[in-house]
Amino acid sequence: MYILVTRTRPDRVRLRELDADGGPAEPADAGADVTLSDAAFAAHARAREGGGVRWVWEDTADIYPLLLRAHVRVQRCHDLRLCHAILRNSALTGASVLANAAAGRWDAPPAVPRPETAGSTLFDMDLGGAVDTAGETPGEDILTEFLAQLAAVAGSTEPGRLRLLLAAESVGALIAAEMQFAGLPWRTGIHDSLLTAELGPRAAPGQRPVRLESLAGRIREELGDPTVNPDSPPELLRALNRAGVQVTTTRAWELEKLSHPVIEPLLRYKKLARLQSANGWYWMQTWIVDDRFHPEYLPGGVVTGRWATRGGGALQLPRQIRGAVVADPGWRFVVADAAQLEPRILAALSADTAMAAAGRGTDLYAGIVASGVVETRAHAKVAMLGAMYGATSGESGRLLPRLARAYPRALALTESAARAGERGDIVSTRLGRSSPRPGPDWQDDQARGSEGGAGSAAQRRARSQAGDWGRFTRNFIVQGTAAEWALCWMAEIRKGLWALSAPASPEAGTTRSAPGPFASVPHLVFFLHDEVIVHTPAALADDVARIVGEAAATAGRLLFGDFPVDFPLTCVVVDSYADAK
DNA sequence: CGAGCCCGCGCG
DNA sequence: AAAGCGCGCGGGCTCG
């Protein structure tokens, strides 16, 4: 049973029920076609949940927060905007009407920036997210698009894989909205102490904290330049050169190699200046609301299918400040990450049983060493990364032939993906997300490079661009399939947590309490490509850890069936994210 | 003064 | 150009 949800006004939605085949529900059904206020919609959704309903809407980030604010969670949805993007580009649906139609509004990014859901006044914008349905009955457009998507899947070469992908992408959108709503528990007091210990007390706006200012003074002294601004790479570069330091860039890893009295204070300055500008007091004041960090997650925000975020740099939380991420009293974190996820994905994608065997019940890189392919774990890792990223030189390049002898199937797959990209062809993930085609500039450069009488510069340029795109497609199949695995993993975690009975926490409703429907139940609060954090009442932490582990195994089976590949986790129960590794 | 670029660095 | 993939963000800086 599907229920289509269309926003007709900023505070109204229209619901239309369809049967499982996408046909109209029996007209006799009460509420088969109704328009409701947001409040009535939330009540209706609560009543209909649990009956195998899938909610179909244009944009999860537009609709779902209003349900969450009413303490209503839903199990399943179909996010038309995200699914359209997949089906539009997938090689598996290339013959469909949907893929061959002229570009329309479904191919554009969401017209209106979406409202924040933290429940904070700071971000309370009343954005209607109004949909342009000029000349149509509200909802017709949604219905037409949904039916086109169902048809594209049904007519594809791998409907089962695409159905799984669309379901995973959509539940990812639910999870993203829920994580933004719930927020990551954050102790500003601890954060402030960390900053003060490193930088000195908070300074007035426009001023450097004392530790930074004194390091800047030492840098000027050592360079013999009383005015140089270490925040300006060009100025700093000139000052370094004048002082006889032979560098062409001011990157820290380049400076590290040098010995000069300015290097030590300069490297310390760079580290601290980064902390101050990226995650300092201003960041804290901007992004931490009611003891929670509420980043906006963007499912499908990366072409490979990885998520992106907007605001606060959520996917770059430096280790330095993870100590501020502390579970509520009476609660714990279950922090889990998938060990060597991408090489395991490659082993399974290519059905390379030898590589999969190397990772069975052990660290995959250690397994490669144990198989005698290379001498050290570090070599195994750099060689694998080289295979997946397309390294050609250096240590990684030198080790590749040994990897290719031991794991010919895996390496043949990455090579063929690279060759496809070099030709301008597309490649696809396990579940059917396809890479974009290179742009017109790329095509032009290739054409010019292969013309008779093309100059060597044009040829070099064409080859270089082809190589770049080949490395992108080479990595796309692995990164993209890993993203699919991670979506399935999270979806299974969410399902398991939902089923876990939730006794009220003794602290719930007192000092701190997770927002809305999460006040007393374990819930996902963070996701970082191959790592998740679940915030859970302490008594349930062990159950949660078990669920997270089982979910990883299930995700592997969903993608790769019976192929014997393991997806082990490192999983810990902690009070602070800083203790996770 | 804002828009958009580069640089550098954080994360996987 | 870190030896090779994918991001977001802040500061400096240039251009209009």
Short mmCIF file of N, CA and C in Angstrom, two decimals, chain A residues 358-470:
data_model
loop_
_atom_site.label_atom_id
_atom_site.label_comp_id
_atom_site.label_asym_id
_atom_site.label_seq_id
_atom_site.Cartn_x
_atom_site.Cartn_y
_atom_site.Cartn_z
N ALA A 358 41.24 -13.71 2.23
CA ALA A 358 42.29 -13.02 3.01
C ALA A 358 41.68 -12.19 4.13
N GLY A 359 40.42 -11.78 3.97
CA GLY A 359 39.80 -10.95 4.98
C GLY A 359 38.90 -11.71 5.94
N ARG A 360 38.84 -13.03 5.77
CA ARG A 360 37.90 -13.79 6.59
C ARG A 360 38.39 -13.91 8.02
N GLY A 361 37.58 -13.43 8.94
CA GLY A 361 37.88 -13.55 10.36
C GLY A 361 39.11 -12.79 10.79
N THR A 362 39.58 -11.85 9.97
CA THR A 362 40.79 -11.13 10.36
C THR A 362 40.83 -9.78 9.68
N ASP A 363 41.77 -8.99 10.07
CA ASP A 363 42.10 -7.76 9.37
C ASP A 363 42.50 -8.12 7.94
N LEU A 364 41.84 -7.52 6.98
CA LEU A 364 42.09 -7.89 5.58
C LEU A 364 43.55 -7.66 5.18
N TYR A 365 44.12 -6.56 5.65
CA TYR A 365 45.50 -6.27 5.26
C TYR A 365 46.46 -7.27 5.89
N ALA A 366 46.16 -7.64 7.14
CA ALA A 366 46.97 -8.68 7.79
C ALA A 366 46.85 -9.99 7.03
N GLY A 367 45.64 -10.26 6.52
CA GLY A 367 45.42 -11.48 5.76
C GLY A 367 46.23 -11.49 4.46
N ILE A 368 46.36 -10.32 3.84
CA ILE A 368 47.15 -10.23 2.62
C ILE A 368 48.62 -10.52 2.93
N VAL A 369 49.08 -9.99 4.06
CA VAL A 369 50.46 -10.28 4.48
C VAL A 369 50.62 -11.77 4.76
N ALA A 370 49.65 -12.34 5.48
CA ALA A 370 49.73 -13.77 5.83
C ALA A 370 49.74 -14.66 4.59
N SER A 371 49.13 -14.17 3.52
CA SER A 371 49.14 -14.94 2.27
C SER A 371 50.45 -14.78 1.51
N GLY A 372 51.36 -13.98 2.05
CA GLY A 372 52.67 -13.86 1.42
C GLY A 372 52.71 -12.93 0.22
N VAL A 373 51.69 -12.09 0.06
CA VAL A 373 51.64 -11.21 -1.11
C VAL A 373 52.60 -10.04 -0.94
N VAL A 374 52.58 -9.44 0.24
CA VAL A 374 53.53 -8.37 0.57
C VAL A 374 54.05 -8.62 1.98
N GLU A 375 55.05 -7.80 2.39
CA GLU A 375 55.73 -8.09 3.65
C GLU A 375 55.05 -7.47 4.88
N THR A 376 54.48 -6.29 4.71
CA THR A 376 53.94 -5.60 5.89
C THR A 376 52.51 -5.15 5.67
N ARG A 377 51.83 -4.91 6.78
CA ARG A 377 50.46 -4.40 6.71
C ARG A 377 50.42 -3.05 6.00
N ALA A 378 51.40 -2.22 6.28
CA ALA A 378 51.43 -0.90 5.63
C ALA A 378 51.52 -1.04 4.12
N HIS A 379 52.34 -2.01 3.67
CA HIS A 379 52.44 -2.25 2.23
C HIS A 379 51.12 -2.75 1.66
N ALA A 380 50.48 -3.64 2.38
CA ALA A 380 49.20 -4.18 1.90
C ALA A 380 48.19 -3.05 1.74
N LYS A 381 48.18 -2.15 2.71
CA LYS A 381 47.20 -1.07 2.68
C LYS A 381 47.48 -0.10 1.53
N VAL A 382 48.72 0.31 1.39
CA VAL A 382 49.03 1.29 0.36
C VAL A 382 48.85 0.69 -1.03
N ALA A 383 49.11 -0.61 -1.16
CA ALA A 383 48.92 -1.26 -2.45
C ALA A 383 47.43 -1.35 -2.79
N MET A 384 46.60 -1.70 -1.80
CA MET A 384 45.16 -1.78 -2.04
C MET A 384 44.58 -0.41 -2.39
N LEU A 385 45.00 0.61 -1.64
CA LEU A 385 44.51 1.95 -1.95
C LEU A 385 44.92 2.34 -3.35
N GLY A 386 46.14 1.99 -3.73
CA GLY A 386 46.61 2.29 -5.07
C GLY A 386 45.76 1.61 -6.13
N ALA A 387 45.35 0.38 -5.86
CA ALA A 387 44.52 -0.34 -6.82
C ALA A 387 43.15 0.32 -6.96
N MET A 388 42.62 0.82 -5.86
CA MET A 388 41.27 1.39 -5.89
C MET A 388 41.26 2.85 -6.36
N TYR A 389 42.37 3.54 -6.18
CA TYR A 389 42.44 4.95 -6.56
C TYR A 389 43.16 5.17 -7.88
N GLY A 390 43.89 4.17 -8.31
CA GLY A 390 44.59 4.32 -9.58
C GLY A 390 45.99 4.88 -9.48
N ALA A 391 46.72 4.50 -8.45
CA ALA A 391 48.11 4.95 -8.33
C ALA A 391 48.94 4.34 -9.46
N THR A 392 49.93 5.10 -9.90
CA THR A 392 50.78 4.59 -10.98
C THR A 392 52.24 4.56 -10.58
N SER A 393 52.59 5.36 -9.59
CA SER A 393 54.02 5.47 -9.27
C SER A 393 54.22 5.29 -7.77
N GLY A 394 55.42 5.54 -7.33
CA GLY A 394 55.71 5.44 -5.91
C GLY A 394 55.63 4.01 -5.41
N GLU A 395 55.61 3.89 -4.11
CA GLU A 395 55.60 2.57 -3.48
C GLU A 395 54.37 1.78 -3.91
N SER A 396 53.23 2.50 -3.94
CA SER A 396 51.98 1.85 -4.29
C SER A 396 52.08 1.26 -5.70
N GLY A 397 52.59 2.03 -6.65
CA GLY A 397 52.74 1.55 -8.02
C GLY A 397 53.64 0.34 -8.10
N ARG A 398 54.70 0.36 -7.30
CA ARG A 398 55.64 -0.77 -7.34
C ARG A 398 55.02 -2.06 -6.82
N LEU A 399 54.10 -1.91 -5.85
CA LEU A 399 53.52 -3.11 -5.23
C LEU A 399 52.36 -3.69 -6.04
N LEU A 400 51.81 -2.88 -6.95
CA LEU A 400 50.60 -3.32 -7.67
C LEU A 400 50.75 -4.65 -8.40
N PRO A 401 51.86 -4.89 -9.11
CA PRO A 401 51.97 -6.16 -9.83
C PRO A 401 51.84 -7.39 -8.91
N ARG A 402 52.33 -7.26 -7.69
CA ARG A 402 52.22 -8.40 -6.76
C ARG A 402 50.77 -8.61 -6.37
N LEU A 403 50.06 -7.50 -6.18
CA LEU A 403 48.64 -7.60 -5.84
C LEU A 403 47.88 -8.23 -7.02
N ALA A 404 48.25 -7.81 -8.23
CA ALA A 404 47.56 -8.30 -9.42
C ALA A 404 47.78 -9.80 -9.60
N ARG A 405 48.96 -10.29 -9.24
CA ARG A 405 49.22 -11.74 -9.35
C ARG A 405 48.38 -12.51 -8.35
N ALA A 406 48.26 -11.96 -7.13
CA ALA A 406 47.53 -12.69 -6.09
C ALA A 406 46.02 -12.58 -6.27
N TYR A 407 45.56 -11.42 -6.77
CA TYR A 407 44.11 -11.16 -6.86
C TYR A 407 43.74 -10.68 -8.25
N PRO A 408 43.90 -11.54 -9.24
CA PRO A 408 43.69 -11.08 -10.61
C PRO A 408 42.26 -10.61 -10.89
N ARG A 409 41.29 -11.25 -10.29
CA ARG A 409 39.91 -10.85 -10.59
C ARG A 409 39.63 -9.44 -10.08
N ALA A 410 40.06 -9.18 -8.85
CA ALA A 410 39.79 -7.86 -8.27
C ALA A 410 40.47 -6.77 -9.09
N LEU A 411 41.73 -7.02 -9.43
CA LEU A 411 42.47 -5.99 -10.16
C LEU A 411 41.95 -5.82 -11.58
N ALA A 412 41.47 -6.92 -12.17
CA ALA A 412 40.89 -6.81 -13.52
C ALA A 412 39.65 -5.93 -13.49
N LEU A 413 38.89 -6.02 -12.40
CA LEU A 413 37.67 -5.20 -12.33
C LEU A 413 38.02 -3.72 -12.21
N THR A 414 38.96 -3.38 -11.37
CA THR A 414 39.31 -1.96 -11.25
C THR A 414 39.91 -1.46 -12.56
N GLU A 415 40.70 -2.30 -13.22
CA GLU A 415 41.28 -1.88 -14.51
C GLU A 415 40.20 -1.65 -15.54
N SER A 416 39.22 -2.56 -15.60
CA SER A 416 38.22 -2.38 -16.65
C SER A 416 37.36 -1.15 -16.36
N ALA A 417 37.13 -0.86 -15.09
CA ALA A 417 36.37 0.37 -14.76
C ALA A 417 37.17 1.60 -15.19
N ALA A 418 38.48 1.54 -15.00
CA ALA A 418 39.32 2.68 -15.40
C ALA A 418 39.30 2.84 -16.92
N ARG A 419 39.41 1.72 -17.65
CA ARG A 419 39.42 1.80 -19.12
C ARG A 419 38.10 2.39 -19.61
N ALA A 420 36.98 1.98 -18.98
CA ALA A 420 35.68 2.51 -19.39
C ALA A 420 35.65 4.03 -19.24
N GLY A 421 36.13 4.51 -18.10
CA GLY A 421 36.15 5.95 -17.89
C GLY A 421 37.03 6.68 -18.89
N GLU A 422 38.16 6.08 -19.19
CA GLU A 422 39.07 6.72 -20.16
C GLU A 422 38.42 6.86 -21.53
N ARG A 423 37.52 5.92 -21.85
CA ARG A 423 36.80 6.01 -23.13
C ARG A 423 35.61 6.96 -23.06
N GLY A 424 35.27 7.40 -21.85
CA GLY A 424 34.08 8.24 -21.71
C GLY A 424 32.82 7.44 -21.44
N ASP A 425 32.96 6.13 -21.19
CA ASP A 425 31.80 5.30 -20.88
C ASP A 425 31.43 5.44 -19.41
N ILE A 426 30.22 4.95 -19.07
CA ILE A 426 29.80 5.00 -17.68
C ILE A 426 30.00 3.63 -17.03
N VAL A 427 30.10 3.66 -15.71
CA VAL A 427 30.20 2.43 -14.94
C VAL A 427 29.11 2.46 -13.87
N SER A 428 28.82 1.29 -13.30
CA SER A 428 27.72 1.21 -12.34
C SER A 428 28.13 0.44 -11.09
N THR A 429 27.48 0.80 -9.99
CA THR A 429 27.68 0.09 -8.74
C THR A 429 26.92 -1.23 -8.77
N ARG A 430 27.07 -1.99 -7.70
CA ARG A 430 26.39 -3.27 -7.58
C ARG A 430 24.88 -3.15 -7.76
N LEU A 431 24.28 -2.14 -7.13
CA LEU A 431 22.81 -2.02 -7.16
C LEU A 431 22.32 -1.17 -8.31
N GLY A 432 23.22 -0.57 -9.08
CA GLY A 432 22.78 0.09 -10.30
C GLY A 432 22.83 1.61 -10.31
N ARG A 433 23.62 2.20 -9.43
CA ARG A 433 23.84 3.64 -9.55
C ARG A 433 24.98 3.83 -10.54
N SER A 434 24.75 4.67 -11.56
CA SER A 434 25.75 4.81 -12.60
C SER A 434 26.49 6.13 -12.48
N SER A 435 27.71 6.12 -12.99
CA SER A 435 28.54 7.33 -12.96
C SER A 435 28.02 8.32 -14.00
N PRO A 436 28.24 9.60 -13.75
CA PRO A 436 27.87 10.59 -14.77
C PRO A 436 28.81 10.47 -15.97
N ARG A 437 28.36 11.00 -17.09
CA ARG A 437 29.28 11.09 -18.23
C ARG A 437 30.16 12.30 -18.07
N PRO A 438 31.37 12.23 -18.61
CA PRO A 438 32.23 13.41 -18.57
C PRO A 438 31.58 14.56 -19.34
N GLY A 439 31.92 15.78 -18.96
CA GLY A 439 31.26 16.94 -19.55
C GLY A 439 31.73 17.25 -20.96
N PRO A 440 31.11 18.24 -21.59
CA PRO A 440 31.44 18.61 -22.98
C PRO A 440 32.91 19.04 -23.15
N ASP A 441 33.45 19.70 -22.13
CA ASP A 441 34.86 20.12 -22.23
C ASP A 441 35.77 18.91 -22.39
N TRP A 442 35.44 17.89 -21.61
CA TRP A 442 36.24 16.66 -21.65
C TRP A 442 36.16 16.03 -23.04
N GLN A 443 34.92 15.97 -23.56
CA GLN A 443 34.74 15.38 -24.89
C GLN A 443 35.53 16.16 -25.94
N ASP A 444 35.45 17.49 -25.84
CA ASP A 444 36.17 18.33 -26.79
C ASP A 444 37.67 18.05 -26.74
N ASP A 445 38.18 17.97 -25.52
CA ASP A 445 39.63 17.73 -25.39
C ASP A 445 40.03 16.39 -25.99
N GLN A 446 39.16 15.38 -25.81
CA GLN A 446 39.47 14.07 -26.40
C GLN A 446 39.48 14.16 -27.92
N ALA A 447 38.46 14.85 -28.45
CA ALA A 447 38.37 14.98 -29.90
C ALA A 447 39.61 15.69 -30.45
N ARG A 448 39.98 16.78 -29.79
CA ARG A 448 41.15 17.52 -30.27
C ARG A 448 42.42 16.69 -30.17
N GLY A 449 42.53 15.92 -29.10
CA GLY A 449 43.75 15.13 -28.91
C GLY A 449 43.91 14.02 -29.93
N SER A 450 42.80 13.57 -30.51
CA SER A 450 42.93 12.44 -31.45
C SER A 450 42.83 12.89 -32.91
N GLU A 451 42.66 14.18 -33.12
CA GLU A 451 42.68 14.66 -34.51
C GLU A 451 44.04 14.39 -35.14
N GLY A 452 44.01 14.10 -36.44
CA GLY A 452 45.28 13.99 -37.14
C GLY A 452 45.98 15.34 -37.06
N GLY A 453 47.27 15.33 -36.78
CA GLY A 453 48.00 16.59 -36.69
C GLY A 453 47.80 17.33 -35.38
N ALA A 454 47.20 16.65 -34.39
CA ALA A 454 47.07 17.27 -33.07
C ALA A 454 48.45 17.50 -32.48
N GLY A 455 48.63 18.65 -31.89
CA GLY A 455 49.92 18.95 -31.27
C GLY A 455 50.15 18.07 -30.06
N SER A 456 51.41 17.99 -29.65
CA SER A 456 51.70 17.11 -28.51
C SER A 456 51.07 17.66 -27.23
N ALA A 457 50.90 18.98 -27.15
CA ALA A 457 50.25 19.54 -25.96
C ALA A 457 48.80 19.08 -25.89
N ALA A 458 48.13 19.11 -27.03
CA ALA A 458 46.73 18.67 -27.06
C ALA A 458 46.63 17.19 -26.72
N GLN A 459 47.58 16.42 -27.24
CA GLN A 459 47.56 14.98 -26.95
C GLN A 459 47.80 14.72 -25.47
N ARG A 460 48.76 15.45 -24.91
CA ARG A 460 49.06 15.25 -23.49
C ARG A 460 47.85 15.62 -22.63
N ARG A 461 47.22 16.72 -23.01
CA ARG A 461 46.05 17.17 -22.26
C ARG A 461 44.93 16.12 -22.32
N ALA A 462 44.69 15.61 -23.52
CA ALA A 462 43.64 14.60 -23.68
C ALA A 462 43.96 13.35 -22.85
N ARG A 463 45.21 12.92 -22.91
CA ARG A 463 45.59 11.73 -22.15
C ARG A 463 45.45 11.97 -20.64
N SER A 464 45.85 13.14 -20.21
CA SER A 464 45.79 13.44 -18.79
C SER A 464 44.34 13.47 -18.30
N GLN A 465 43.48 14.10 -19.10
CA GLN A 465 42.06 14.16 -18.71
C GLN A 465 41.42 12.78 -18.74
N ALA A 466 41.79 12.00 -19.73
CA ALA A 466 41.25 10.64 -19.81
C ALA A 466 41.69 9.86 -18.58
N GLY A 467 42.95 10.02 -18.19
CA GLY A 467 43.45 9.33 -17.00
C GLY A 467 42.70 9.76 -15.75
N ASP A 468 42.46 11.06 -15.62
CA ASP A 468 41.72 11.57 -14.46
C ASP A 468 40.34 10.91 -14.39
N TRP A 469 39.66 10.89 -15.55
CA TRP A 469 38.29 10.35 -15.53
C TRP A 469 38.31 8.84 -15.28
N GLY A 470 39.33 8.17 -15.77
CA GLY A 470 39.48 6.74 -15.51
C GLY A 470 39.69 6.46 -14.02
#
